[in-house]
Amino acid sequence: MLAPAAAAGAALVPNGAPQPLTMIAPASAFSGEAGRYPWYRVAFIGGVDLRHGPSVEAPRTGETLCQNATFATAEELLGADGRIYLRLADGRGWAFDDSALFPHDPSVVRGFWQPVSLVPASGMQPQVPGATGATLGLGGPGVGAAMAGMTMA
C-alpha cells in the first residue's frame, strides 16, 4: 500500500465544527492499480485491529491500524451484523466500517482522491488544508501534475 506523505489533521473552526481531513501525496502514488481501490481513514481514536477474516469474531492478525492511518481496500462485504468488512488491498487482513451502527463514532471514514495544486492560480489566495475545509487550489488546467489529495468528509 502507498501511504500519503503528510497529513493535516482535522481542524476546528471558531464555531467548533470539524473540517475535512486533507492528506497530500505524490500523484504517482495513486496512478495505475492503486488508483482503482477505495481508500479509507481510521477514525476511531483507539484504532482498528485487523482480522484474519470478515468478522469481528475472526482472529486478530496482531496488527492495529492507528487513528488517521489510511488504507486501500480490494474487497468490501456486507456482514449480517450490519458492518461492512474491508479486505486491505495489501493483504494485511480485514478491517470494518461500522458507520451504519455508530454514525457519530465510526471506526473508519471513506475518502476520495482528487487533484490539488500547491501553487494557487493567479489572483487566488492560498488556502490551508483543514483550516477552511477546502483542499489546496482545486481545479484549473495542469492541476494534479505533481500532487494528489485525499479528502475525508
Short mmCIF file of C-alpha atoms in Angstrom, two decimals:
data_model
loop_
_atom_site.label_atom_id
_atom_site.label_comp_id
_atom_site.label_asym_id
_atom_site.label_seq_id
_atom_site.Cartn_x
_atom_site.Cartn_y
_atom_site.Cartn_z
CA MET A 1 0.00 0.00 0.00
CA LEU A 2 1.18 3.51 -0.74
CA ALA A 3 0.61 5.79 2.22
CA PRO A 4 0.14 9.57 1.99
CA ALA A 5 3.32 11.54 2.57
CA ALA A 6 1.91 14.09 5.00
CA ALA A 7 -1.28 14.82 6.87
CA ALA A 8 -3.02 17.96 8.03
CA GLY A 9 -5.30 16.83 10.86
CA ALA A 10 -8.94 17.77 11.08
CA ALA A 11 -9.12 21.39 12.15
CA LEU A 12 -11.76 23.16 14.19
CA VAL A 13 -13.15 26.47 13.03
CA PRO A 14 -14.27 29.10 15.58
CA ASN A 15 -17.76 27.59 15.85
CA GLY A 16 -16.18 24.22 16.78
CA ALA A 17 -17.30 22.29 13.67
CA PRO A 18 -14.72 19.77 12.43
CA GLN A 19 -13.40 20.32 8.93
CA PRO A 20 -12.37 17.63 6.44
CA LEU A 21 -9.01 15.93 6.81
CA THR A 22 -6.83 16.50 3.76
CA MET A 23 -3.76 14.41 3.05
CA ILE A 24 -1.12 15.12 0.41
CA ALA A 25 0.85 12.52 -1.56
CA PRO A 26 2.63 12.41 -4.93
CA ALA A 27 0.20 11.98 -7.83
CA SER A 28 2.11 8.87 -8.91
CA ALA A 29 1.10 7.19 -5.63
CA PHE A 30 -2.48 6.88 -6.87
CA SER A 31 -1.99 6.17 -10.54
CA GLY A 32 -2.27 2.76 -12.11
CA GLU A 33 -3.56 -0.08 -9.96
CA ALA A 34 -3.52 1.88 -6.67
CA GLY A 35 -5.96 4.43 -8.10
CA ARG A 36 -8.65 1.76 -8.60
CA TYR A 37 -9.14 0.99 -4.91
CA PRO A 38 -11.45 2.74 -2.45
CA TRP A 39 -9.47 4.44 0.33
CA TYR A 40 -10.38 4.75 4.00
CA ARG A 41 -9.05 6.59 7.04
CA VAL A 42 -9.21 5.13 10.55
CA ALA A 43 -11.42 7.49 12.57
CA PHE A 44 -11.70 5.62 15.88
CA ILE A 45 -9.31 7.03 18.49
CA GLY A 46 -8.29 3.53 19.62
CA GLY A 47 -7.51 2.40 16.08
CA VAL A 48 -8.79 -0.73 14.34
CA ASP A 49 -7.50 -4.25 14.95
CA LEU A 50 -7.03 -6.15 11.69
CA ARG A 51 -8.68 -9.58 11.45
CA HIS A 52 -7.90 -12.76 9.51
CA GLY A 53 -11.45 -12.88 8.10
CA PRO A 54 -14.54 -10.70 7.51
CA SER A 55 -15.99 -10.84 11.04
CA VAL A 56 -15.42 -9.13 14.39
CA GLU A 57 -15.25 -12.69 15.75
CA ALA A 58 -12.40 -13.65 13.38
CA PRO A 59 -8.96 -13.98 15.00
CA ARG A 60 -6.86 -10.82 15.13
CA THR A 61 -3.75 -10.61 12.97
CA GLY A 62 -1.83 -8.80 15.70
CA GLU A 63 -1.68 -5.52 13.76
CA THR A 64 -3.65 -2.41 14.73
CA LEU A 65 -4.18 0.49 12.34
CA CYS A 66 -3.80 3.66 14.40
CA GLN A 67 -6.15 6.63 14.21
CA ASN A 68 -5.76 8.59 10.92
CA ALA A 69 -3.97 5.70 9.18
CA THR A 70 -5.15 5.36 5.59
CA PHE A 71 -5.56 2.16 3.61
CA ALA A 72 -6.84 0.91 0.28
CA THR A 73 -9.42 -1.88 0.09
CA ALA A 74 -9.63 -4.63 -2.51
CA GLU A 75 -12.97 -6.08 -1.32
CA GLU A 76 -16.00 -4.89 0.64
CA LEU A 77 -18.51 -7.37 2.13
CA LEU A 78 -21.73 -6.50 3.95
CA GLY A 79 -21.89 -8.61 7.11
CA ALA A 80 -25.05 -9.94 8.77
CA ASP A 81 -24.16 -7.72 11.75
CA GLY A 82 -24.54 -4.51 9.68
CA ARG A 83 -20.82 -3.83 9.36
CA ILE A 84 -19.05 -3.55 6.01
CA TYR A 85 -15.93 -5.70 6.09
CA LEU A 86 -12.94 -4.31 4.21
CA ARG A 87 -10.14 -6.51 2.87
CA LEU A 88 -6.99 -4.43 2.72
CA ALA A 89 -5.51 -4.26 -0.77
CA ASP A 90 -2.02 -5.01 0.56
CA GLY A 91 -3.17 -8.32 2.09
CA ARG A 92 -2.57 -7.46 5.77
CA GLY A 93 -6.09 -8.51 6.79
CA TRP A 94 -9.63 -7.23 7.25
CA ALA A 95 -10.92 -4.03 8.86
CA PHE A 96 -14.56 -2.96 9.16
CA ASP A 97 -16.76 0.06 8.60
CA ASP A 98 -19.34 0.30 11.39
CA SER A 99 -20.72 3.72 10.44
CA ALA A 100 -24.22 2.25 9.89
CA LEU A 101 -24.20 1.11 13.54
CA PHE A 102 -22.30 4.05 15.07
CA PRO A 103 -22.78 7.06 12.77
CA HIS A 104 -21.42 9.52 15.37
CA ASP A 105 -18.28 7.45 16.14
CA PRO A 106 -17.39 5.29 13.12
CA SER A 107 -14.31 3.09 13.05
CA VAL A 108 -13.32 4.29 9.56
CA VAL A 109 -14.33 7.00 7.09
CA ARG A 110 -14.29 6.53 3.32
CA GLY A 111 -12.38 9.14 1.35
CA PHE A 112 -11.69 10.04 -2.23
CA TRP A 113 -8.62 11.25 -4.09
CA GLN A 114 -8.71 14.37 -6.17
CA PRO A 115 -6.08 16.54 -7.82
CA VAL A 116 -4.78 19.55 -5.93
CA SER A 117 -2.24 22.20 -6.76
CA LEU A 118 0.40 23.59 -4.43
CA VAL A 119 0.51 26.87 -6.36
CA PRO A 120 -2.74 28.85 -6.43
CA ALA A 121 -3.94 30.18 -9.77
CA SER A 122 -3.20 33.86 -10.35
CA GLY A 123 -5.48 36.08 -8.34
CA MET A 124 -6.42 33.33 -5.87
CA GLN A 125 -5.48 33.42 -2.22
CA PRO A 126 -3.74 30.25 -0.95
CA GLN A 127 -5.79 28.17 1.43
CA VAL A 128 -4.52 25.97 4.24
CA PRO A 129 -5.87 22.38 4.06
CA GLY A 130 -8.11 21.63 7.02
CA ALA A 131 -8.26 25.26 8.17
CA THR A 132 -11.19 26.18 5.93
CA GLY A 133 -12.32 22.74 4.83
CA ALA A 134 -11.08 23.27 1.29
CA THR A 135 -8.30 21.38 -0.37
CA LEU A 136 -5.44 23.43 -1.71
CA GLY A 137 -6.10 25.05 -5.11
CA LEU A 138 -8.68 22.66 -6.60
CA GLY A 139 -9.46 22.89 -10.29
CA GLY A 140 -7.80 24.58 -13.23
CA PRO A 141 -5.54 23.35 -16.01
CA GLY A 142 -2.49 21.31 -15.10
CA VAL A 143 -3.75 20.57 -11.60
CA GLY A 144 -2.56 17.30 -10.19
CA ALA A 145 0.62 17.09 -12.22
CA ALA A 146 2.66 16.99 -9.02
CA MET A 147 0.31 16.15 -6.16
CA ALA A 148 -2.97 14.43 -5.30
CA GLY A 149 -5.02 14.98 -2.17
CA MET A 150 -7.31 12.71 -0.16
CA THR A 151 -10.29 14.48 1.35
CA MET A 152 -12.21 12.87 4.17
CA ALA A 153 -15.56 14.40 4.89
#
